[in-house]
Amino acid sequence: MAVIEEKTVNEVKKRIGKALEIVGKFGSVVGFISRVEPAKVSEEERTITIEVPFKEYLESSLKGYCFPIGSFIGILNPLTSTVFLAKVVSVKRSDILAIAGIPAIHTPPSDITSLLTPLTIEVELLTEAKISDEGVIVETPIPAHSPIDPQSPVFKPNPDFIFEMLNLPKEGVDLGNLYVGGIVDDSVNVKLPENILYQHTLIVGTTGSGKTVLLKNTALSLIQNLQNKKPLVIAFDLQGDYMHLNIKNPRLEGEPVFKPVNTLTVILPVTKSFLENYVKPKLLEKLGSLKEVNIAGIVKLFYKTLIEEYFRNTYPEFKVRKAKIAYKPDGSKAYVYAITVEAEITVDNSKSECVVNIVPWSLNFRNIGYEVRNLLPIFSVQAYNLIPRVIDYIKDRHGKLSIGEFTEKILDKTEVRGRLVYNLERDLGLHRETVNHLYRCFSILCQTEILDARLEIEVNGGRYVIVFEEPNYYKLFTETENILVIDLRFVSMFSKSQFTETVVVYRILDRLFAWKNEAFMKGIETRPVFIIIDEAHNYFPQAGGEINKDVVERMVNKITRLGRVRGIGVFFATHTPSDLNDLIIQLTNTKIGLRSEEKVLERIGLKEFRKELELAPEGVGVVKSPALRTHYIMFKSYEPQTYHKTYV
Ligand SMILES: Nc1ncnc2c1ncn2[C@@H]1O[C@H](COP(=O)(O)OP(=O)(O)OP(=O)(O)O)[C@@H](O)[C@H]1O
Ligand SMILES: [Mg+2]
């Protein structure tokens, strides 16, 4: 063995002494890198062994800390002035006999002292960074690759060290707290920076795993944390969950991380049967209270009835303080634009004051034109391409029609040489099956009941009509404060088609994109828009059956690929990613897995977390994102920051 100069030995001693002096800045020392196991770091292997002396092991166990699997450990390598962050992958306790390799048949009677052995921990190295002599991290941490010397001190890291070594984003949307070894570390926030949100996010998790709570908190976090950019959050809401973002959570102890919003703007799609069966009977009951029957009086009754019924179905207890309606009378007709309600909402004796702007919404077939083909993903490719010609053909002959009238015209026939043929066959050369297919698709559009919806009231021989159309989208998207909820609850309840929600979602996404795109083309900056699509498999299914995947994928492409540079960030969530269109899996750069089965995790590339996630508590998840230096991180979302229906 070569003789080592005294100078070198002294230098090593000095460095080790220095390391022990400064290590306290990063955490509390709990052990040392093993002297008996080589500390090998290679391309494939980043696992090394740590020995925690029995005394330290005992002390920390008495404090309730036993190096749980998945928890973080820090290492300071004195000779290279490098610190490491590592994750515990295994923990081993051995009797002295096991260490000495004594066979079981020679086991002597029990002896407590033979238990006083070190704890052996295997850790996986994550990141490393150089430190100054003063113990300050002086560079951005990078993936671990440098050697580690035996006997280097090992410490239980403090939150600042973890935060810095994981190189966690400091700004952005706040998902919750770091979750390590089954414990929530509420001193470390897990955030996603704004730029990565435009590369879109997919959240999966079984029912009850906490997807909606995470999304609702995310909406509030976006509004609060990106406040200076005045972002608009648009949430498609099937269950009325997002309608509660304006109510305090009465079960929350202490101050919430995110405050409820003061104003909610709601698009309320109204179908014919919603108006006929939900609103009209109650309105008729009130007719007697009208002093004078005219359109203004009918509109007044309408909005009072709507507010009462709608609030009753949305909020546990409420008091309307003030309400008004924006509408335009036109003879015995009225066009309704918006209803503004100031109300006090009470949940478990906790009161919240808020403003709810309700925008009743229906599609006017005459205004949609060829766009209709992008709203229903079941037009065949051929029918899709023919729609402009068919629409023009029927319009030339009959003028602009309602959806019902138009649909019937598709089947118009003429006798040709003693045989009845469709006019579309004769004049446009369409195949008979294509005409039938078009008829079927347009009939489905009729069954959605979301086109040309109007409320007709006959009283004292007079007929009054309230008409619902689309809003001025430019005003809606530029002026809505904070959040726009698309309330889809009544759409599924009051319609005869399973595609009604899709029609609404596609139309609003299309109009949103059109607004963004126009501004983009003119070089005008617009506010960032974040879209929340819970239960996304409903609207963006896998190809198969009668679904025309081109229509689905065109919409996905528009909002994700083209949306990215136009300042649109989308959050998709689903409990069945196998039903979700593949393109969404490809086009979401950040994936979040909450409690899920292995198969589900595999589909989103999180299979290696199956052990952690198969039985994870509500709100616990793994986020995998290019924004994170370590690529993955476990977190627990905040408990519901606003009232959540199923929260017990
Ligand atoms: N971070 C959290 N902390 C505490 N409890 C939570 C948290 N997240 C969710 N929960 C609880 O889990 C319940 C279910 O959450 P949530 O409604 O978000 O589930 P989900 O995944 O959306 O389910 P579904 O697929 O049925 O809609 C909530 O009512 C709440 O009680
Ligand atoms: Mg949910």
XYZ file of C-alpha atoms and ligand atoms in Angstrom:
680
model
C 0.000 0.000 0.000
C 1.339 3.433 -0.914
C 2.274 5.610 2.024
C -0.088 8.565 2.412
C 1.566 11.828 3.250
C 0.715 13.427 6.547
C -0.352 16.603 4.727
C -3.029 14.660 2.905
C -4.264 13.016 6.085
C -4.507 16.416 7.734
C -6.461 17.830 4.806
C -8.942 14.934 5.021
C -9.300 15.429 8.771
C -9.855 19.153 8.265
C -12.543 18.585 5.667
C -14.359 16.009 7.771
C -14.234 18.357 10.749
C -15.596 21.194 8.612
C -18.359 18.964 7.235
C -19.515 18.066 10.730
C -19.542 21.760 11.588
C -21.745 22.841 8.716
C -23.969 19.797 8.252
C -26.346 21.165 10.897
C -27.458 23.811 8.390
C -29.008 21.108 6.252
C -30.493 18.857 8.908
C -29.655 16.634 11.876
C -26.968 13.950 11.546
C -28.354 10.433 11.858
C -25.565 8.176 10.567
C -22.728 7.634 8.178
C -22.118 6.005 4.833
C -21.273 2.374 5.461
C -17.680 1.355 5.922
C -18.363 -2.256 5.020
C -20.480 -1.847 1.887
C -18.794 -0.182 -1.077
C -20.550 3.093 -2.043
C -20.896 2.536 -5.756
C -22.507 5.054 -8.083
C -22.807 4.009 -11.706
C -24.865 4.585 -14.820
C -27.383 1.904 -13.767
C -26.992 2.080 -10.053
C -27.611 4.956 -7.732
C -28.244 2.924 -4.597
C -25.868 3.092 -1.674
C -25.883 1.818 1.893
C -25.996 3.922 5.020
C -25.335 2.799 8.568
C -27.174 4.450 11.371
C -25.415 3.683 14.675
C -27.656 1.972 17.209
C -27.666 5.015 19.506
C -28.948 7.362 16.767
C -31.417 4.714 15.588
C -32.807 4.341 19.099
C -32.996 8.104 19.633
C -34.852 8.733 16.426
C -37.220 5.755 16.971
C -38.069 7.158 20.382
C -38.980 10.415 18.609
C -41.222 8.399 16.298
C -39.016 8.637 13.216
C -37.818 5.315 11.730
C -36.549 6.203 8.255
C -39.724 5.219 6.423
C -39.437 3.939 2.868
C -39.746 6.828 0.454
C -38.506 9.426 2.947
C -35.639 11.771 2.152
C -32.102 11.558 3.459
C -29.240 14.010 2.937
C -25.543 13.171 2.573
C -22.598 15.520 2.807
C -19.469 14.307 1.072
C -16.641 16.169 2.814
C -13.865 15.452 0.345
C -15.692 16.899 -2.660
C -17.834 19.465 -0.774
C -20.957 18.017 -2.340
C -24.369 17.454 -0.819
C -26.776 14.769 -1.991
C -30.472 14.223 -1.634
C -31.499 10.574 -1.517
C -34.644 8.553 -0.983
C -34.890 5.555 1.378
C -35.579 2.355 -0.583
C -34.981 -0.299 2.090
C -34.344 -0.522 5.815
C -32.636 -3.516 7.462
C -32.126 -4.504 11.077
C -29.816 -7.446 11.895
C -28.778 -9.200 15.058
C -25.016 -9.358 15.639
C -25.244 -13.102 14.852
C -26.613 -12.372 11.409
C -23.833 -9.872 10.799
C -21.270 -12.433 11.923
C -22.865 -15.065 9.678
C -23.597 -17.603 12.473
C -25.882 -20.400 11.201
C -29.309 -20.672 12.889
C -28.543 -24.112 14.424
C -25.855 -22.506 16.589
C -28.137 -19.810 17.950
C -27.227 -19.235 21.619
C -29.836 -18.114 24.195
C -31.221 -14.652 23.687
C -28.882 -11.789 24.425
C -30.096 -8.193 24.376
C -26.669 -6.782 23.646
C -26.466 -8.619 20.350
C -29.359 -6.397 19.182
C -27.369 -3.200 19.542
C -26.362 -3.208 15.906
C -26.564 -0.375 13.409
C -29.585 0.105 11.220
C -28.756 -0.450 7.580
C -30.547 1.721 5.052
C -30.340 1.556 1.308
C -30.973 4.852 -0.415
C -31.401 5.879 -3.989
C -29.474 9.024 -4.842
C -31.549 11.741 -6.460
C -29.687 15.025 -6.832
C -26.354 16.566 -5.888
C -24.911 20.074 -5.635
C -21.651 21.733 -4.598
C -21.525 23.722 -1.378
C -19.285 26.568 -0.236
C -17.055 26.385 2.855
C -19.821 28.239 4.695
C -22.315 25.497 3.905
C -24.306 27.283 1.225
C -25.524 25.420 -1.854
C -23.793 27.221 -4.702
C -25.197 25.585 -7.823
C -28.447 24.286 -9.224
C -28.798 20.650 -8.169
C -28.317 18.084 -10.916
C -29.019 14.330 -11.022
C -26.580 12.503 -8.730
C -23.522 11.016 -10.434
C -20.460 11.742 -8.250
C -18.744 9.294 -5.881
C -19.627 9.179 -2.217
C -16.995 8.386 0.384
C -17.534 5.877 3.170
C -18.039 7.522 6.555
C -19.602 10.665 5.019
C -22.199 12.118 7.410
C -25.823 11.382 6.661
C -28.623 13.644 7.893
C -32.363 13.933 8.127
C -32.817 16.968 5.884
C -34.742 20.077 6.841
C -37.523 21.393 4.519
C -35.338 24.133 2.989
C -32.723 21.587 1.989
C -35.358 19.299 0.445
C -36.947 22.208 -1.403
C -33.634 23.392 -2.784
C -32.264 19.968 -3.693
C -35.461 18.925 -5.454
C -35.207 22.243 -7.217
C -38.940 22.618 -6.741
C -40.619 25.444 -8.645
C -41.099 28.481 -6.400
C -43.979 30.032 -8.319
C -47.028 28.708 -10.103
C -50.057 26.648 -9.292
C -49.901 25.083 -5.849
C -50.886 21.399 -5.823
C -50.413 20.799 -2.125
C -47.662 19.613 0.202
C -44.811 17.199 -0.209
C -45.755 13.685 0.873
C -42.825 11.639 2.067
C -42.843 8.151 3.487
C -46.531 8.329 4.316
C -46.201 11.698 6.021
C -47.329 15.119 4.794
C -44.542 17.682 5.046
C -46.555 20.858 5.200
C -43.465 23.023 5.148
C -42.763 22.103 1.508
C -45.236 23.124 -1.232
C -45.354 21.300 -4.530
C -45.976 23.738 -7.352
C -46.125 23.585 -11.110
C -44.788 26.657 -12.885
C -47.104 28.558 -15.212
C -45.216 27.728 -18.417
C -45.657 23.981 -17.946
C -49.428 24.393 -17.553
C -49.683 25.344 -21.240
C -48.328 21.889 -22.011
C -51.415 20.551 -20.270
C -52.081 18.211 -17.382
C -53.880 14.895 -17.013
C -55.165 13.712 -13.640
C -56.264 10.122 -13.094
C -57.607 8.427 -10.001
C -60.359 6.053 -9.011
C -63.679 7.444 -7.801
C -63.263 9.180 -4.498
C -59.492 9.540 -4.852
C -59.683 13.338 -4.822
C -59.604 14.444 -8.481
C -62.354 17.023 -8.178
C -61.017 18.423 -4.915
C -57.596 18.799 -6.536
C -59.126 20.487 -9.591
C -61.258 22.829 -7.513
C -58.274 23.840 -5.398
C -56.250 24.229 -8.591
C -58.856 26.630 -9.981
C -58.564 28.763 -6.843
C -54.788 28.552 -6.865
C -54.631 29.683 -10.513
C -56.829 32.662 -9.729
C -54.850 33.603 -6.636
C -51.274 32.780 -7.637
C -51.411 34.206 -11.167
C -53.548 37.150 -10.072
C -51.424 39.761 -11.869
C -52.238 38.132 -15.231
C -55.986 38.011 -14.582
C -56.384 34.432 -15.768
C -59.760 33.051 -16.749
C -60.607 29.579 -15.484
C -63.298 27.702 -17.396
C -64.725 24.613 -15.693
C -67.061 22.140 -17.373
C -69.174 20.927 -14.502
C -71.319 17.788 -14.610
C -72.240 17.706 -10.936
C -72.357 21.272 -9.719
C -69.027 20.883 -7.907
C -67.555 24.114 -9.242
C -70.695 26.031 -8.316
C -69.406 25.816 -4.743
C -66.142 27.642 -5.311
C -67.828 30.707 -3.817
C -68.609 29.048 -0.464
C -66.265 28.761 2.507
C -65.571 25.243 3.681
C -67.150 25.236 7.155
C -65.045 22.226 8.190
C -61.743 23.910 7.511
C -59.850 24.700 10.672
C -57.734 27.832 10.470
C -57.241 30.077 7.484
C -57.723 28.554 4.039
C -54.734 28.489 1.663
C -57.046 29.720 -1.098
C -60.034 31.972 -0.580
C -63.422 31.361 -2.197
C -64.240 33.542 -5.208
C -66.707 36.419 -4.786
C -68.234 36.151 -8.218
C -69.177 33.134 -10.289
C -70.271 33.403 -13.888
C -72.267 30.414 -15.037
C -73.260 29.352 -18.500
C -76.513 27.496 -18.070
C -77.401 25.550 -21.202
C -81.183 25.341 -21.396
C -82.838 22.537 -23.314
C -86.438 22.559 -24.473
C -87.526 20.056 -21.850
C -85.639 21.914 -19.117
C -87.728 24.964 -19.970
C -90.951 23.008 -20.431
C -90.702 20.673 -17.452
C -88.480 22.427 -14.955
C -89.198 26.110 -15.333
C -92.607 26.456 -16.952
C -94.826 24.644 -14.389
C -93.463 26.794 -11.541
C -93.767 29.907 -13.642
C -97.399 29.142 -14.452
C -98.134 28.797 -10.728
C -97.016 32.400 -10.319
C -98.964 33.803 -13.258
C -101.826 34.837 -10.989
C -99.526 37.288 -9.214
C -99.054 39.312 -12.414
C -100.999 42.586 -12.333
C -100.629 43.201 -15.993
C -99.744 40.518 -18.517
C -97.035 41.725 -20.866
C -93.604 40.521 -21.948
C -91.814 42.492 -19.206
C -94.005 40.828 -16.575
C -93.457 37.381 -18.063
C -89.679 37.918 -18.151
C -89.771 38.988 -14.525
C -91.675 35.855 -13.529
C -89.272 33.785 -15.567
C -86.132 34.992 -13.895
C -87.591 34.858 -10.401
C -88.654 31.254 -11.020
C -85.341 30.302 -12.554
C -83.319 31.774 -9.692
C -85.474 30.061 -7.083
C -85.334 26.640 -8.744
C -81.703 26.892 -9.755
C -80.452 28.041 -6.377
C -82.575 25.432 -4.613
C -80.809 22.746 -6.641
C -77.370 24.242 -6.138
C -77.021 25.610 -2.626
C -78.030 24.044 0.702
C -79.513 27.298 2.052
C -79.635 30.734 0.478
C -81.135 34.202 0.631
C -81.385 36.290 -2.518
C -80.448 39.865 -1.689
C -80.809 41.425 -5.105
C -81.438 40.164 -8.623
C -81.707 41.675 -12.053
C -81.996 40.530 -15.620
C -80.544 41.825 -18.884
C -82.928 41.233 -21.786
C -84.208 42.804 -24.956
C -87.974 42.906 -25.587
C -89.178 42.597 -29.163
C -92.983 42.721 -29.299
C -94.261 39.695 -27.427
C -90.833 38.151 -27.594
C -87.812 38.718 -25.365
C -84.153 37.800 -25.768
C -82.627 36.952 -22.424
C -78.893 37.600 -21.911
C -77.964 37.321 -18.257
C -79.341 37.196 -14.755
C -77.297 38.628 -11.900
C -77.979 37.457 -8.377
C -76.488 38.758 -5.172
C -77.019 36.164 -2.478
C -76.076 34.922 0.942
C -75.352 31.212 1.055
C -75.312 29.270 4.298
C -73.684 25.916 4.970
C -73.518 24.546 8.520
C -74.135 28.021 9.967
C -71.265 29.472 7.961
C -72.360 32.307 5.667
C -70.800 33.361 2.360
C -71.803 36.446 0.351
C -71.495 36.135 -3.396
C -72.605 37.250 -6.820
C -73.729 34.660 -9.354
C -74.122 35.713 -12.987
C -76.264 33.219 -14.840
C -76.031 33.219 -18.620
C -78.819 31.018 -20.072
C -77.484 29.442 -23.252
C -78.899 27.738 -26.293
C -77.659 27.316 -29.860
C -79.407 29.031 -32.713
C -79.081 26.686 -35.665
C -79.354 29.577 -38.100
C -76.188 31.142 -36.649
C -74.006 28.069 -36.475
C -73.816 27.266 -40.168
C -71.291 24.658 -41.251
C -69.835 24.612 -37.717
C -72.539 22.148 -36.790
C -70.369 19.341 -38.152
C -67.696 20.028 -35.534
C -70.129 19.715 -32.646
C -71.221 16.107 -33.003
C -68.460 13.520 -33.311
C -70.588 10.971 -35.153
C -70.901 12.486 -38.625
C -69.019 10.082 -40.887
C -66.001 11.499 -42.710
C -68.033 11.622 -45.890
C -71.040 13.288 -44.309
C -68.702 15.748 -42.598
C -67.306 16.841 -45.937
C -70.735 17.107 -47.524
C -72.363 19.236 -44.845
C -71.547 22.655 -46.356
C -73.086 21.625 -49.682
C -76.164 20.128 -48.026
C -76.700 23.195 -45.835
C -76.309 25.550 -48.801
C -78.613 23.435 -50.916
C -81.428 23.439 -48.353
C -80.887 27.125 -47.542
C -81.105 28.087 -51.251
C -84.438 26.342 -51.541
C -86.045 27.094 -48.183
C -84.122 29.935 -46.542
C -82.654 29.661 -43.029
C -84.556 27.052 -41.038
C -84.648 25.856 -37.454
C -82.885 22.556 -36.725
C -86.201 20.648 -36.700
C -87.368 22.064 -40.026
C -83.955 21.532 -41.583
C -83.801 17.902 -40.522
C -87.135 17.136 -42.153
C -85.981 18.739 -45.406
C -83.111 16.240 -45.655
C -85.669 13.584 -46.505
C -87.492 15.604 -49.213
C -88.194 13.334 -52.150
C -89.144 13.764 -55.791
C -90.509 11.245 -58.220
C -88.023 10.404 -60.945
C -89.103 7.937 -63.636
C -91.761 6.457 -61.421
C -89.427 6.086 -58.440
C -89.165 8.333 -55.363
C -85.604 9.556 -54.799
C -84.202 11.959 -52.251
C -83.638 15.435 -53.637
C -80.149 15.269 -52.193
C -79.557 12.093 -54.191
C -80.826 13.589 -57.385
C -79.316 17.068 -57.156
C -76.116 16.566 -55.176
C -75.369 12.979 -56.198
C -75.371 11.717 -52.599
C -75.754 8.009 -51.909
C -79.006 6.946 -50.340
C -77.152 5.674 -47.245
C -75.394 9.018 -46.880
C -78.735 10.822 -46.905
C -80.043 8.421 -44.256
C -76.902 8.873 -42.179
C -77.216 12.666 -42.391
C -80.840 12.422 -41.344
C -79.924 10.238 -38.382
C -77.180 12.606 -37.215
C -79.376 15.697 -37.566
C -82.148 13.872 -35.699
C -79.690 13.295 -32.863
C -78.909 17.002 -32.896
C -82.661 17.659 -32.606
C -82.849 15.244 -29.687
C -80.161 17.149 -27.817
C -82.866 19.844 -27.512
C -80.096 22.371 -27.054
C -80.643 23.988 -30.430
C -83.281 26.696 -30.832
C -84.612 26.386 -27.276
C -87.350 28.845 -26.331
C -89.968 29.164 -23.660
C -93.504 29.751 -24.886
C -96.244 30.906 -22.554
C -99.869 31.275 -23.543
C -101.947 33.444 -21.305
C -105.279 35.228 -21.805
C -105.150 34.336 -25.488
C -101.741 36.030 -25.890
C -98.532 34.152 -26.735
C -95.234 35.210 -25.210
C -91.869 33.797 -26.147
C -88.563 33.968 -24.311
C -85.638 33.216 -26.608
C -82.217 31.975 -25.557
C -79.137 32.335 -27.685
C -75.407 32.379 -27.372
C -73.768 35.238 -25.503
C -71.322 37.743 -26.907
C -68.301 35.515 -26.416
C -65.785 38.305 -26.769
C -67.328 40.106 -23.796
C -67.761 36.861 -21.896
C -64.135 35.746 -22.269
C -62.573 39.148 -21.754
C -64.797 40.468 -18.977
C -65.659 37.458 -16.824
C -64.041 37.789 -13.451
C -61.882 34.791 -12.531
C -64.090 31.837 -13.311
C -66.667 30.690 -15.810
C -68.543 27.519 -14.921
C -70.374 25.622 -17.634
C -73.135 23.972 -15.646
C -73.953 20.735 -17.460
C -76.138 19.204 -14.744
C -79.476 19.899 -16.369
C -78.280 19.122 -19.866
C -78.014 15.425 -19.169
C -81.181 15.401 -17.091
C -83.313 17.224 -19.637
C -82.329 15.898 -23.041
C -82.923 12.773 -25.092
C -79.415 12.380 -26.445
C -76.204 11.177 -24.847
C -74.292 13.683 -26.975
C -75.815 16.872 -25.612
C -72.972 17.628 -23.199
C -70.438 17.036 -25.943
C -72.238 19.482 -28.232
C -72.134 22.151 -25.519
C -68.503 21.485 -24.597
C -67.324 21.469 -28.230
C -69.189 24.662 -29.071
C -67.784 26.588 -26.132
C -64.268 25.287 -26.721
C -64.576 26.205 -30.380
C -65.714 29.758 -29.579
C -62.960 30.109 -26.993
C -60.378 29.010 -29.517
C -61.820 31.338 -32.170
C -61.476 34.304 -29.781
C -57.918 33.335 -28.815
C -56.946 32.660 -32.403
C -58.229 35.930 -33.760
C -56.261 37.879 -31.191
C -53.190 35.712 -31.794
C -53.302 36.338 -35.542
C -53.537 40.077 -34.940
C -50.708 39.949 -32.419
C -52.990 41.088 -29.592
C -52.223 39.669 -26.159
C -55.078 37.991 -24.299
C -55.404 36.816 -20.709
C -54.306 33.221 -19.961
C -57.157 30.721 -20.003
C -57.161 27.478 -18.034
C -59.758 24.889 -18.900
C -60.851 22.233 -16.430
C -62.398 19.152 -17.975
C -63.403 16.709 -15.253
C -64.629 13.284 -16.505
C -62.869 14.060 -19.801
C -63.504 10.590 -21.285
C -67.151 11.659 -21.710
C -66.264 14.254 -24.319
C -63.006 12.938 -25.731
C -63.550 9.193 -26.091
C -61.332 6.655 -27.745
C -62.065 5.988 -31.382
C -64.534 3.141 -31.832
C -68.220 2.473 -32.359
C -69.882 5.290 -34.207
C -67.397 7.915 -33.017
C -65.630 9.834 -35.763
C -62.229 10.212 -34.232
C -61.252 13.015 -36.618
C -63.797 15.336 -35.024
C -62.706 14.407 -31.493
C -59.028 14.721 -32.287
C -59.431 17.957 -34.198
C -60.909 19.489 -31.058
C -58.204 18.001 -28.816
C -55.526 19.325 -31.160
C -57.081 22.738 -31.295
C -57.212 23.294 -27.561
C -53.937 21.565 -26.687
C -51.422 21.772 -29.537
C -52.631 25.061 -30.981
C -53.880 26.280 -27.609
C -50.419 26.089 -26.081
C -48.979 29.096 -27.932
C -52.208 31.015 -27.569
C -52.119 30.865 -23.783
C -54.541 27.987 -23.176
C -53.709 25.414 -20.522
C -55.979 22.398 -20.085
C -56.468 20.133 -17.056
C -58.126 16.850 -17.992
C -59.291 14.394 -15.335
C -60.710 10.895 -15.617
C -61.098 7.711 -13.609
C -60.883 5.563 -16.743
C -57.952 6.631 -18.906
C -58.529 3.532 -21.056
C -61.673 5.253 -22.384
C -59.852 8.522 -22.969
C -58.647 9.476 -26.422
C -54.981 8.536 -26.935
C -54.101 11.989 -28.151
C -54.808 13.417 -24.704
C -52.385 10.967 -23.142
C -49.771 12.049 -25.698
C -50.395 15.763 -25.480
C -50.396 16.213 -21.712
C -46.838 16.689 -20.513
C -47.715 16.603 -16.846
C -49.440 13.532 -15.444
C -50.859 13.260 -11.963
C -51.800 9.872 -10.548
C -54.018 9.720 -7.473
C -55.200 6.393 -5.969
C -55.384 3.997 -8.938
C -54.917 0.432 -10.019
C -51.742 -0.718 -11.716
C -53.358 -0.927 -15.168
C -54.509 2.652 -14.973
C -51.100 3.863 -13.831
C -49.423 1.969 -16.626
C -51.451 3.873 -19.219
C -50.079 7.189 -17.986
C -46.512 6.006 -17.378
C -46.699 5.875 -13.585
C -46.617 2.110 -13.144
C -43.533 2.232 -10.967
C -45.609 4.029 -8.332
C -48.195 1.274 -8.081
C -47.201 0.323 -4.543
C -47.539 3.903 -3.328
C -50.720 4.629 -5.262
C -52.829 1.471 -5.133
C -53.939 2.227 -1.597
C -53.093 5.921 -1.342
C -55.312 8.061 0.917
C -57.558 10.733 -0.667
C -55.594 13.575 -2.206
C -52.257 11.730 -2.208
C -50.693 11.485 -5.631
C -47.596 11.449 -7.762
C -46.935 14.245 -10.194
C -44.710 13.489 -13.154
C -43.657 16.590 -15.013
C -40.755 17.933 -17.049
C -40.959 20.957 -14.734
C -39.550 18.867 -11.889
C -35.830 18.211 -11.677
C -36.493 14.773 -10.231
C -39.304 14.207 -12.786
C -41.575 12.724 -10.110
C -42.748 13.905 -6.761
C -45.333 12.680 -4.280
C -47.721 15.191 -2.789
C -50.967 15.504 -0.909
C -53.468 18.042 -2.128
C -54.928 20.510 0.323
C -58.201 19.485 1.848
C -61.181 21.087 0.106
C -60.586 24.836 0.384
C -64.192 25.618 -0.387
C -67.356 23.682 0.352
C -67.314 20.220 -1.260
C -70.523 18.204 -1.365
C -69.178 14.782 -0.476
C -66.629 16.020 2.053
C -67.164 14.289 5.396
N -56.648 16.554 -0.014
C -57.653 16.011 0.637
N -57.693 15.997 1.983
C -58.694 15.440 2.652
N -59.737 14.843 2.072
C -59.781 14.807 0.747
C -58.752 15.393 -0.045
N -59.054 15.206 -1.344
C -60.212 14.520 -1.358
N -60.651 14.291 -0.107
C -61.871 13.536 0.294
O -62.179 12.598 -0.710
C -63.510 12.769 -1.141
C -63.593 12.489 -2.632
O -62.897 13.480 -3.332
P -63.367 13.906 -4.795
O -64.794 14.242 -4.812
O -62.413 14.960 -5.237
O -63.086 12.547 -5.572
P -63.103 12.231 -7.140
O -61.809 11.586 -7.465
O -63.448 13.472 -7.881
O -64.248 11.158 -7.238
P -65.295 10.890 -8.428
O -64.533 10.172 -9.500
O -66.310 9.997 -7.766
O -65.844 12.208 -8.876
C -63.860 14.197 -0.765
O -65.213 14.356 -0.494
C -63.074 14.411 0.471
O -63.796 13.906 1.560
Mg -65.056 13.993 -9.129
